[in-house]
């Protein structure tokens, strides 16, 4: 997963830079995926700027939005005080069952799923940093009748099949797809199922863009992981993938998450 920050966007009131910690987070039994997510979030100046606006983290009930931020802030402060050591984030792993209801200790989980669960459990102020909006359009190939739908997103998941770099992934994601009558849509004007063209574009860009690669394909034998290298740049321009061109579209890479491990404690 990659995190890109919109050019010129930085948390107001944050003058200092966020430096990588010299302290690691201990794997408490298949918690490496969560550690990786937290380390990425706390390395982003824009995110930390939001959380550092008050000297004391706000108090929330365990079920309320914002509890995750409180625990991450406390964990981050403990890490700052243990330079050169390994910190065991028990408070964070204890909270995991709150933002991941199906969480069970020592079970394997996906870092991408963890990102989604953490962001969903966070306060609206934090979510706003990552929230963008998709625009989906369908057009009847015969009469030209069209329908459109907009929906918010916290991250963009891109298939990597037949793609060698991030640009190709984005092009495939936003390209026009031809639908047959069997998998088309019912045209309200023609009052029947029709052949159609559909396209997904980005209507509103977020301040922080999270891009996730779909590395698994389903077949008759189950889920198969795609093992391939995908090139990416330190800067990207999304203007070609937008619904309209009245937005900047320029982003700088600010974090990369690559989660791999061979055992429950690596």
Tab-separated table of C-alpha atoms in Angstrom, residues 54-220:
chain	number	residue	atom	x	y	z
A	54	UNK	CA	-4.193	19.670	21.737
A	55	UNK	CA	-1.615	18.880	24.417
A	56	UNK	CA	-3.823	16.190	25.937
A	57	UNK	CA	-5.635	13.628	23.763
A	58	UNK	CA	-9.437	13.878	24.062
A	59	UNK	CA	-11.202	11.349	26.274
A	60	UNK	CA	-13.612	8.993	24.571
A	61	UNK	CA	-15.721	6.053	25.647
A	62	UNK	CA	-14.339	2.735	24.403
A	63	UNK	CA	-17.069	2.469	21.754
A	64	UNK	CA	-16.835	6.105	20.610
A	65	UNK	CA	-15.078	7.422	17.526
A	66	UNK	CA	-11.617	8.694	18.411
A	67	UNK	CA	-10.624	5.939	20.852
A	68	UNK	CA	-8.174	4.555	18.296
A	69	UNK	CA	-6.465	7.943	17.954
A	70	UNK	CA	-6.098	8.162	21.741
A	71	UNK	CA	-4.350	4.790	21.936
A	72	UNK	CA	-2.084	5.465	18.942
A	73	UNK	CA	-1.048	8.845	20.399
A	74	UNK	CA	-0.220	7.219	23.750
A	75	UNK	CA	1.680	4.414	22.004
A	76	UNK	CA	3.605	6.981	19.943
A	77	UNK	CA	4.602	8.911	23.093
A	78	UNK	CA	5.801	5.690	24.734
A	79	UNK	CA	7.849	4.892	21.626
A	80	UNK	CA	9.435	8.370	21.790
A	81	UNK	CA	10.566	7.611	25.339
A	82	UNK	CA	12.137	4.248	24.423
A	83	UNK	CA	14.625	5.237	21.742
A	84	UNK	CA	16.814	2.303	20.748
A	85	UNK	CA	14.512	-0.229	22.404
A	86	UNK	CA	11.575	-2.378	21.324
A	87	UNK	CA	8.133	-1.306	22.534
A	88	UNK	CA	5.391	-3.852	23.236
A	89	UNK	CA	2.094	-2.150	22.172
A	90	UNK	CA	-0.254	-4.132	24.452
A	91	UNK	CA	-2.766	-1.288	24.699
A	92	UNK	CA	-3.078	-1.185	20.921
A	93	UNK	CA	-3.521	-4.943	20.503
A	94	UNK	CA	-6.070	-4.989	23.335
A	95	UNK	CA	-8.100	-2.437	21.389
A	96	UNK	CA	-7.945	-4.442	18.144
A	97	UNK	CA	-11.156	-6.318	18.897
A	98	UNK	CA	-12.972	-2.958	19.039
A	99	UNK	CA	-12.093	-1.843	15.504
A	100	UNK	CA	-11.889	-5.420	14.141
A	101	UNK	CA	-14.881	-7.286	15.649
A	102	UNK	CA	-13.714	-10.630	14.225
A	103	UNK	CA	-10.192	-10.175	15.615
A	104	UNK	CA	-8.743	-13.168	17.451
A	105	UNK	CA	-5.326	-13.219	19.053
A	106	UNK	CA	-2.581	-14.988	17.072
A	107	UNK	CA	-4.732	-15.149	13.914
A	108	UNK	CA	-3.303	-13.806	10.632
A	109	UNK	CA	-4.831	-10.647	9.168
A	110	UNK	CA	-4.224	-8.402	6.190
A	111	UNK	CA	-2.636	-4.952	6.603
A	112	UNK	CA	-5.035	-3.479	4.028
A	113	UNK	CA	-8.064	-4.730	5.996
A	114	UNK	CA	-6.519	-3.288	9.156
A	115	UNK	CA	-6.118	0.152	7.527
A	116	UNK	CA	-9.789	0.156	6.575
A	117	UNK	CA	-10.901	-0.964	10.037
A	118	UNK	CA	-8.728	1.621	11.835
A	119	UNK	CA	-9.856	4.514	9.607
A	120	UNK	CA	-13.511	3.509	9.989
A	121	UNK	CA	-13.101	3.546	13.788
A	122	UNK	CA	-11.405	6.960	13.820
A	123	UNK	CA	-13.037	10.352	14.313
A	124	UNK	CA	-14.550	12.199	11.349
A	125	UNK	CA	-11.745	14.798	11.512
A	126	UNK	CA	-9.165	12.098	10.808
A	127	UNK	CA	-11.347	10.337	8.238
A	128	UNK	CA	-11.724	13.593	6.312
A	129	UNK	CA	-7.991	13.521	5.519
A	130	UNK	CA	-8.403	10.237	3.623
A	131	UNK	CA	-11.921	10.607	2.181
A	132	UNK	CA	-12.397	11.015	-1.550
A	133	UNK	CA	-15.309	10.260	-3.867
A	134	UNK	CA	-15.752	7.942	-6.844
A	135	UNK	CA	-18.074	8.617	-9.765
A	136	UNK	CA	-19.550	5.615	-11.615
A	137	UNK	CA	-21.348	6.092	-14.935
A	138	UNK	CA	-23.345	3.709	-17.124
A	139	UNK	CA	-24.518	4.576	-20.641
A	140	UNK	CA	-26.930	2.642	-22.888
A	141	UNK	CA	-24.957	1.894	-26.057
A	142	UNK	CA	-28.168	2.132	-28.122
A	143	UNK	CA	-30.203	5.133	-26.923
A	144	UNK	CA	-27.464	6.960	-24.994
A	145	UNK	CA	-29.471	7.042	-21.741
A	146	UNK	CA	-27.113	7.262	-18.792
A	147	UNK	CA	-27.084	6.978	-15.018
A	148	UNK	CA	-24.396	7.984	-12.556
A	149	UNK	CA	-23.616	7.265	-8.927
A	150	UNK	CA	-21.172	8.819	-6.451
A	151	UNK	CA	-19.783	7.092	-3.378
A	152	UNK	CA	-17.075	8.001	-0.849
A	153	UNK	CA	-13.856	6.032	-0.386
A	154	UNK	CA	-11.035	5.890	2.174
A	155	UNK	CA	-8.617	4.088	-0.141
A	156	UNK	CA	-8.358	3.026	-3.787
A	157	UNK	CA	-7.890	-0.706	-4.484
A	158	UNK	CA	-6.280	-1.414	-7.860
A	159	UNK	CA	-6.030	-4.767	-9.690
A	160	UNK	CA	-2.471	-5.530	-10.822
A	161	UNK	CA	-3.282	-8.137	-13.488
A	162	UNK	CA	-1.452	-7.258	-16.737
A	163	UNK	CA	0.031	-4.135	-15.115
A	164	UNK	CA	3.727	-3.388	-14.645
A	165	UNK	CA	3.463	0.006	-12.949
A	166	UNK	CA	1.090	2.176	-10.932
A	167	UNK	CA	0.145	4.273	-13.952
A	168	UNK	CA	-1.117	1.192	-15.820
A	169	UNK	CA	-3.085	0.106	-12.734
A	170	UNK	CA	-4.823	3.496	-12.618
A	171	UNK	CA	-5.496	3.475	-16.362
A	172	UNK	CA	-7.143	0.050	-16.178
A	173	UNK	CA	-9.176	1.077	-13.125
A	174	UNK	CA	-10.618	4.145	-14.864
A	175	UNK	CA	-10.909	2.776	-18.410
A	176	UNK	CA	-14.285	2.346	-20.154
A	177	UNK	CA	-15.674	-1.184	-19.868
A	178	UNK	CA	-18.135	-2.624	-22.392
A	179	UNK	CA	-20.991	-4.621	-20.851
A	180	UNK	CA	-23.021	-7.259	-22.695
A	181	UNK	CA	-26.779	-7.568	-22.312
A	182	UNK	CA	-26.214	-10.427	-19.835
A	183	UNK	CA	-24.132	-8.289	-17.459
A	184	UNK	CA	-25.457	-4.881	-18.515
A	185	UNK	CA	-28.084	-2.750	-16.780
A	186	UNK	CA	-31.786	-2.126	-17.285
A	187	UNK	CA	-32.328	1.089	-19.222
A	188	UNK	CA	-35.273	3.092	-17.849
A	189	UNK	CA	-35.904	4.631	-21.260
A	190	UNK	CA	-35.872	1.354	-23.199
A	191	UNK	CA	-37.342	-0.580	-20.244
A	192	UNK	CA	-35.142	-3.591	-20.963
A	193	UNK	CA	-31.648	-4.925	-20.312
A	194	UNK	CA	-29.191	-3.398	-22.744
A	195	UNK	CA	-25.534	-3.414	-23.764
A	196	UNK	CA	-23.780	-0.567	-22.000
A	197	UNK	CA	-20.502	1.173	-21.306
A	198	UNK	CA	-19.405	1.838	-17.745
A	199	UNK	CA	-16.558	3.870	-16.278
A	200	UNK	CA	-15.238	4.618	-12.808
A	201	UNK	CA	-13.413	7.919	-12.210
A	202	UNK	CA	-12.358	9.950	-9.177
A	203	UNK	CA	-14.747	12.853	-8.549
A	204	UNK	CA	-13.165	14.289	-5.398
A	205	UNK	CA	-9.549	13.792	-4.360
A	206	UNK	CA	-8.583	13.288	-0.698
A	207	UNK	CA	-5.804	15.151	1.072
A	208	UNK	CA	-4.032	11.832	1.670
A	209	UNK	CA	-4.535	9.198	-1.033
A	210	UNK	CA	-4.154	5.558	0.025
A	211	UNK	CA	-3.549	3.139	-2.853
A	212	UNK	CA	-3.849	-0.591	-2.280
A	213	UNK	CA	-2.865	-3.297	-4.770
A	214	UNK	CA	-5.140	-6.306	-5.178
A	215	UNK	CA	-2.588	-9.106	-5.117
A	216	UNK	CA	-5.045	-12.002	-4.933
A	217	UNK	CA	-7.083	-13.607	-7.726
A	218	UNK	CA	-9.888	-16.091	-7.155
A	219	UNK	CA	-9.944	-19.318	-9.172
A	220	UNK	CA	-11.344	-22.834	-8.847
